[in-house]
Amino acid sequence: MSKEFNNNPHRRLNILTGEWILVSPHRNKRPWQGKTEKQAETDRPQYDPACYLCPTNKRMGGENNPDYKKPYSFVNDFSALLNDVKEETYENGLLYAESESGLCKVVCFSPDHSVTLPLMSISAISDVISLWQKEYKELGNMEGINHVQIFENKGDVMGCSNPHPHGQIWAQNNIPLEVAKKIDRLKDYWEKNQKSILEDYVQQELKLDERIILENEHFVALVPYWAVWPYETMILPKRKIAHIGLLTEKEKVSYAEILKGMTIKYDNIFKTSFPYSAGIHQAPTDGEEHPEWHFHMSFYPPLLRSATVKKFMVGYEMFANPQRDITAEQAAETLASLPSIHYSKV
Ligand SMILES: [Zn+2]
């Protein structure tokens, strides 16, 4: 690779999806004259009588939440998927559709309205992971549920209207698009090498040490080489673990540790509660063996240059493919150099 390669426009391959991203590092110093977002409010009460996720409060569907003390989940009162849909297809010339069934749940991370993952203790985050494990297994074992998507939408710039710490789980019959892309790539590598592509990838990243943010005994947090979002990161186990249900107790604590560490770094970038969409990709629950699967959690945060400047996927990105200005290495350097103590605790 020539010296200028990383300073000149180039495209990088996402080995998990087969998609390309255009990197334009020379545009980095362009002046910004666009929109600024209002900074999110940070001071919140531990209990909000108007919040439909706080313990004992009435939800929009009319039910009351229990006085929960640990992470708590329930079926979304306004689910995007329903589990009693009749299986059928519609075909009319070039118009084609098929029914989709499933179930949507909400996972409250804590009874405390005021916290977020980086402000929770490692044992409280472990409890969240335990609930994710339980949901993955229970939903995955349900008849007709072939995929379980766990995710969190954090911050009002991500369209998350309720600041109570919570995530969602959408479980469904079909394998969704992003996962289907990854299955092909993971399978292909597994069949050729009898190894997990992510196990090899994480070893290469550890050796290069250019995009690593955090590392502990069992997990690594890094900016993937092909990152699209300015501060996109991925948390992945060093060994091939197909889904979170297979984590040992020790690994679960390691996962909680790195999740706390990574989200603290995020909040410390702009000294704000950092918005993102985060999701866990893991083996489908279709009853097949998935030796190729290596679970990982990705964070897609929209903030770019400050707490108020957001990246938009518009123009070229809508019509061609994603593009970024700061390189993955620059983003990783920034994230790695940030303090490991939350800015509000200093
Ligand atoms: Zn609340």
Coordinates of C-alpha atoms and ligand atoms in Angstrom, one line a residue:
M1 CA 0.0 0.0 0.0
S2 CA 1.4 3.4 -1.0
K3 CA 1.9 6.1 1.7
E4 CA -0.8 8.3 0.2
F5 CA -3.4 5.5 0.0
N6 CA -5.2 6.4 3.3
N7 CA -5.0 10.2 2.5
N8 CA -6.6 9.9 -0.9
P9 CA -10.1 8.9 -1.9
H10 CA -10.5 5.1 -1.8
R11 CA -13.2 2.6 -1.2
R12 CA -13.3 -0.1 1.5
L13 CA -15.0 -3.4 1.4
N14 CA -17.3 -4.5 4.2
I15 CA -16.4 -8.2 4.5
L16 CA -19.6 -8.9 6.4
T17 CA -22.0 -7.6 3.7
G18 CA -20.0 -7.4 0.5
E19 CA -20.8 -3.7 0.3
W20 CA -18.5 -0.8 -0.4
I21 CA -18.0 2.5 1.3
L22 CA -16.2 5.6 -0.2
V23 CA -13.7 7.2 2.1
S24 CA -12.7 10.8 1.3
P25 CA -10.1 11.8 4.0
H26 CA -9.0 14.9 2.1
R27 CA -12.4 16.5 2.7
N28 CA -11.8 16.5 6.4
K29 CA -11.1 20.2 6.9
R30 CA -14.1 21.5 4.9
P31 CA -15.9 24.3 6.9
W32 CA -19.3 23.3 8.2
Q33 CA -22.2 25.7 7.5
G34 CA -25.1 23.4 8.0
K35 CA -27.7 22.5 10.6
T36 CA -27.0 22.2 14.3
E37 CA -29.1 20.0 16.6
K38 CA -30.3 21.2 19.9
Q39 CA -28.3 19.5 22.7
A40 CA -30.2 16.8 24.5
E41 CA -31.3 17.4 28.0
T42 CA -29.2 15.4 30.6
D43 CA -30.8 16.2 33.9
R44 CA -33.6 13.7 34.5
P45 CA -35.4 12.5 37.6
Q46 CA -35.0 8.9 38.8
Y47 CA -38.8 8.5 38.5
D48 CA -41.0 10.4 36.0
P49 CA -44.8 10.0 36.7
A50 CA -45.4 10.8 33.0
C51 CA -43.1 8.1 31.6
Y52 CA -44.8 4.9 30.4
L53 CA -41.7 2.8 31.1
C54 CA -41.2 3.8 34.7
P55 CA -42.2 1.1 37.3
T56 CA -45.9 1.1 38.4
N57 CA -46.9 3.6 35.6
K58 CA -49.7 3.1 33.2
R59 CA -48.6 2.2 29.6
M60 CA -50.2 3.6 26.5
G61 CA -51.9 0.3 25.9
G62 CA -53.6 0.7 29.3
E63 CA -51.6 -1.9 31.3
N64 CA -49.6 -1.0 34.4
N65 CA -45.9 -1.8 34.7
P66 CA -45.0 -3.8 37.8
D67 CA -42.8 -2.3 40.4
Y68 CA -39.8 -3.9 38.7
K69 CA -36.3 -3.7 40.3
K70 CA -34.3 -5.5 37.6
P71 CA -34.4 -5.2 33.8
Y72 CA -38.0 -5.8 32.6
S73 CA -39.5 -6.7 29.3
F74 CA -43.0 -6.7 27.9
V75 CA -44.7 -7.1 24.5
N76 CA -44.8 -3.7 22.7
D77 CA -48.3 -2.2 23.0
F78 CA -47.8 -1.0 19.4
S79 CA -45.9 -3.9 17.8
A80 CA -44.8 -3.6 14.2
L81 CA -45.2 -7.3 13.9
L82 CA -48.1 -9.5 15.0
N83 CA -47.9 -13.2 15.7
D84 CA -51.3 -14.3 14.5
V85 CA -50.9 -13.4 10.9
K86 CA -52.1 -16.0 8.4
E87 CA -49.3 -17.3 6.1
E88 CA -50.0 -16.3 2.6
T89 CA -48.4 -14.7 -0.5
Y90 CA -49.7 -12.2 -3.0
E91 CA -48.6 -12.4 -6.6
N92 CA -50.0 -10.2 -9.4
G93 CA -47.8 -9.7 -12.4
L94 CA -44.8 -7.9 -11.2
L95 CA -46.3 -7.2 -7.7
Y96 CA -45.2 -9.7 -5.1
A97 CA -45.7 -9.8 -1.3
E98 CA -45.8 -12.4 1.4
S99 CA -47.1 -12.3 5.0
E100 CA -44.8 -11.7 7.9
S101 CA -45.4 -12.6 11.5
G102 CA -43.6 -12.0 14.7
L103 CA -43.5 -10.3 18.0
C104 CA -42.0 -7.0 19.3
K105 CA -40.9 -6.5 22.8
V106 CA -39.6 -3.6 24.9
V107 CA -36.7 -4.1 27.3
C108 CA -36.4 -1.6 30.2
F109 CA -32.7 -1.7 31.2
S110 CA -33.3 -0.2 34.6
P111 CA -36.1 1.0 36.9
D112 CA -34.2 4.2 37.2
H113 CA -35.5 6.8 34.6
S114 CA -32.3 8.9 34.9
V115 CA -29.6 6.4 33.9
T116 CA -28.2 5.2 30.6
L117 CA -25.9 2.1 30.0
P118 CA -22.6 4.0 30.6
L119 CA -24.0 5.2 34.0
M120 CA -25.1 1.7 35.1
S121 CA -22.9 -0.6 37.2
I122 CA -21.3 -3.6 35.5
S123 CA -23.6 -6.0 37.4
A124 CA -26.7 -4.0 36.4
I125 CA -25.5 -4.2 32.7
S126 CA -24.9 -8.0 33.2
D127 CA -28.6 -8.2 34.3
V128 CA -29.6 -6.5 31.0
I129 CA -27.5 -9.1 29.1
S130 CA -29.1 -11.9 31.1
L131 CA -32.5 -10.7 30.0
W132 CA -31.4 -10.4 26.4
Q133 CA -30.2 -14.1 26.7
K134 CA -33.5 -15.2 28.1
E135 CA -35.5 -13.4 25.4
Y136 CA -33.2 -14.7 22.6
K137 CA -33.8 -18.2 23.8
E138 CA -37.5 -18.0 24.5
L139 CA -38.4 -16.0 21.4
G140 CA -36.1 -18.1 19.3
N141 CA -37.7 -21.3 20.5
M142 CA -41.2 -20.1 19.5
E143 CA -42.8 -21.7 16.5
G144 CA -42.3 -19.6 13.4
I145 CA -39.6 -17.3 14.9
N146 CA -36.5 -17.7 12.8
H147 CA -34.7 -14.5 13.8
V148 CA -34.4 -12.4 16.9
Q149 CA -33.2 -8.8 16.5
I150 CA -32.1 -7.1 19.8
F151 CA -31.4 -3.3 19.4
E152 CA -31.4 0.0 21.2
N153 CA -32.3 3.4 19.7
K154 CA -30.8 6.0 22.0
G155 CA -31.4 9.8 21.8
D156 CA -34.0 12.0 20.3
V157 CA -31.9 12.6 17.1
M158 CA -32.4 8.8 16.6
G159 CA -36.1 9.3 16.8
C160 CA -36.3 7.8 20.3
S161 CA -39.1 9.7 22.0
N162 CA -38.7 8.3 25.6
P163 CA -35.4 8.9 27.5
H164 CA -36.1 6.0 29.9
P165 CA -33.2 3.5 29.3
H166 CA -34.7 0.8 27.1
G167 CA -34.2 -1.2 24.0
Q168 CA -36.3 -3.4 21.8
I169 CA -36.5 -6.9 20.4
W170 CA -38.2 -7.7 17.1
A171 CA -38.6 -11.4 16.5
Q172 CA -39.9 -12.7 13.2
N173 CA -40.5 -15.4 10.8
N174 CA -38.2 -14.3 7.9
I175 CA -34.5 -13.5 8.1
P176 CA -34.2 -9.7 7.7
L177 CA -32.1 -8.2 4.9
E178 CA -29.0 -7.1 6.9
V179 CA -28.7 -10.5 8.5
A180 CA -29.3 -12.4 5.3
K181 CA -26.3 -10.5 3.6
K182 CA -24.1 -11.5 6.5
I183 CA -25.1 -15.1 6.5
D184 CA -23.9 -15.5 2.9
R185 CA -20.5 -13.9 3.7
L186 CA -20.0 -15.8 7.0
K187 CA -21.0 -19.1 5.4
D188 CA -18.8 -18.6 2.4
Y189 CA -15.7 -17.9 4.6
W190 CA -16.6 -20.8 6.9
E191 CA -16.9 -23.3 4.0
K192 CA -13.6 -22.2 2.5
N193 CA -11.6 -22.0 5.7
Q194 CA -13.5 -23.9 8.5
K195 CA -13.0 -20.7 10.5
S196 CA -15.0 -17.8 11.6
I197 CA -14.3 -14.7 9.4
L198 CA -14.7 -12.5 12.5
E199 CA -12.3 -14.6 14.6
D200 CA -9.6 -14.1 11.9
Y201 CA -10.6 -10.5 11.5
V202 CA -10.3 -9.7 15.2
Q203 CA -6.9 -11.4 15.4
Q204 CA -5.7 -9.3 12.5
E205 CA -7.0 -6.1 14.1
L206 CA -5.3 -6.9 17.4
K207 CA -2.0 -7.4 15.6
L208 CA -2.3 -4.2 13.6
D209 CA -3.6 -2.2 16.6
E210 CA -4.8 0.7 14.4
R211 CA -8.6 0.6 15.1
I212 CA -8.8 -1.0 18.6
I213 CA -10.6 1.1 21.3
L214 CA -10.9 -1.4 24.2
E215 CA -9.9 -4.9 24.9
N216 CA -10.4 -7.3 27.8
E217 CA -10.0 -11.0 28.3
H218 CA -12.9 -12.1 26.1
F219 CA -14.0 -9.1 24.0
V220 CA -12.7 -6.3 21.7
A221 CA -14.3 -3.0 20.8
L222 CA -13.0 -1.5 17.6
V223 CA -13.9 0.8 14.7
P224 CA -14.4 -1.6 11.8
Y225 CA -12.1 -1.0 8.7
W226 CA -15.3 -0.5 6.6
A227 CA -17.1 1.7 9.1
V228 CA -19.8 4.0 7.6
W229 CA -20.9 6.2 10.5
P230 CA -18.3 8.7 11.8
Y231 CA -17.9 6.9 15.2
E232 CA -19.2 3.5 14.2
T233 CA -17.9 0.7 16.4
M234 CA -18.3 -3.0 16.9
I235 CA -18.0 -5.1 20.0
L236 CA -17.2 -8.7 19.4
P237 CA -16.0 -11.8 21.3
K238 CA -12.5 -13.0 20.6
R239 CA -13.7 -16.6 20.3
K240 CA -16.5 -17.7 17.9
I241 CA -19.7 -17.5 19.8
A242 CA -22.8 -17.9 17.6
H243 CA -25.2 -16.2 19.9
I244 CA -25.4 -14.5 23.3
G245 CA -27.1 -17.6 24.8
L246 CA -23.8 -19.4 24.6
L247 CA -21.8 -16.9 26.8
T248 CA -20.3 -18.2 30.0
E249 CA -20.9 -16.3 33.2
K250 CA -17.3 -14.8 33.0
E251 CA -17.8 -13.9 29.3
K252 CA -21.1 -12.2 30.2
V253 CA -19.3 -10.0 32.7
S254 CA -16.6 -9.2 30.2
Y255 CA -19.3 -8.2 27.7
A256 CA -20.9 -5.9 30.3
E257 CA -17.5 -4.4 31.1
I258 CA -16.7 -3.5 27.5
L259 CA -20.3 -2.3 26.9
K260 CA -19.9 0.1 29.8
G261 CA -16.4 1.2 28.7
M262 CA -17.5 1.7 25.1
T263 CA -20.6 3.8 25.9
I264 CA -18.6 5.9 28.4
K265 CA -16.1 6.7 25.6
Y266 CA -19.1 7.7 23.5
D267 CA -20.5 10.1 26.0
N268 CA -17.0 11.6 26.5
I269 CA -16.5 12.5 22.9
F270 CA -18.7 15.6 23.0
K271 CA -19.6 15.5 26.8
T272 CA -23.1 14.7 26.0
S273 CA -25.4 11.6 26.2
F274 CA -24.3 10.2 22.9
P275 CA -27.1 9.1 20.6
Y276 CA -26.8 5.9 18.5
S277 CA -28.6 2.8 17.2
A278 CA -27.0 -0.3 18.5
G279 CA -27.9 -3.9 17.5
I280 CA -26.7 -7.4 18.1
H281 CA -26.4 -9.7 15.1
Q282 CA -26.3 -13.3 15.9
A283 CA -27.2 -16.8 14.6
P284 CA -30.8 -17.1 13.3
T285 CA -33.1 -19.3 15.4
D286 CA -34.3 -21.3 12.4
G287 CA -33.4 -24.7 14.0
E288 CA -30.3 -25.1 11.7
E289 CA -26.8 -25.4 13.0
H290 CA -24.9 -22.2 12.3
P291 CA -21.2 -23.0 12.7
E292 CA -20.3 -19.9 10.7
W293 CA -21.9 -17.5 13.1
H294 CA -19.9 -15.2 15.3
F295 CA -22.1 -12.7 17.2
H296 CA -21.3 -9.0 17.3
M297 CA -22.8 -5.8 18.4
S298 CA -22.6 -2.7 16.2
F299 CA -23.1 0.9 17.1
Y300 CA -24.2 3.4 14.4
P301 CA -24.0 6.9 15.9
P302 CA -25.1 9.9 13.8
L303 CA -23.0 12.6 15.4
L304 CA -20.1 14.0 13.4
R305 CA -18.2 17.1 14.5
S306 CA -19.9 18.1 17.7
A307 CA -22.9 17.3 19.9
T308 CA -25.0 19.3 17.5
V309 CA -23.7 18.4 14.1
K310 CA -25.2 15.2 12.7
K311 CA -24.2 13.2 9.6
F312 CA -26.9 12.7 7.0
M313 CA -27.1 9.9 4.5
V314 CA -28.2 11.9 1.5
G315 CA -27.4 12.6 -2.1
Y316 CA -24.6 10.3 -3.3
E317 CA -25.2 8.0 -0.3
M318 CA -28.8 7.5 -1.2
F319 CA -28.1 7.0 -4.9
A320 CA -24.7 5.3 -4.9
N321 CA -23.1 4.1 -1.6
P322 CA -22.2 5.4 1.8
Q323 CA -19.3 7.8 2.1
R324 CA -17.2 9.2 5.0
D325 CA -14.6 11.9 5.5
I326 CA -12.8 11.0 8.8
T327 CA -11.1 7.7 8.4
A328 CA -11.8 4.7 10.6
E329 CA -8.3 5.1 12.0
Q330 CA -8.8 8.7 12.9
A331 CA -12.1 7.9 14.7
A332 CA -10.5 5.0 16.5
E333 CA -7.6 7.2 17.7
T334 CA -10.1 9.8 19.0
L335 CA -12.1 7.1 20.8
A336 CA -9.1 5.3 22.3
S337 CA -7.6 8.5 23.6
L338 CA -10.7 9.5 25.6
P339 CA -10.9 9.0 29.4
S340 CA -12.4 5.8 30.7
I341 CA -14.3 7.7 33.4
H342 CA -17.7 9.3 32.5
Y343 CA -17.4 13.0 32.1
S344 CA -20.2 13.6 34.6
K345 CA -18.3 11.7 37.3
V346 CA -15.1 13.7 37.0
Ligands
ZN1 ZN -39.1 6.3 33.0

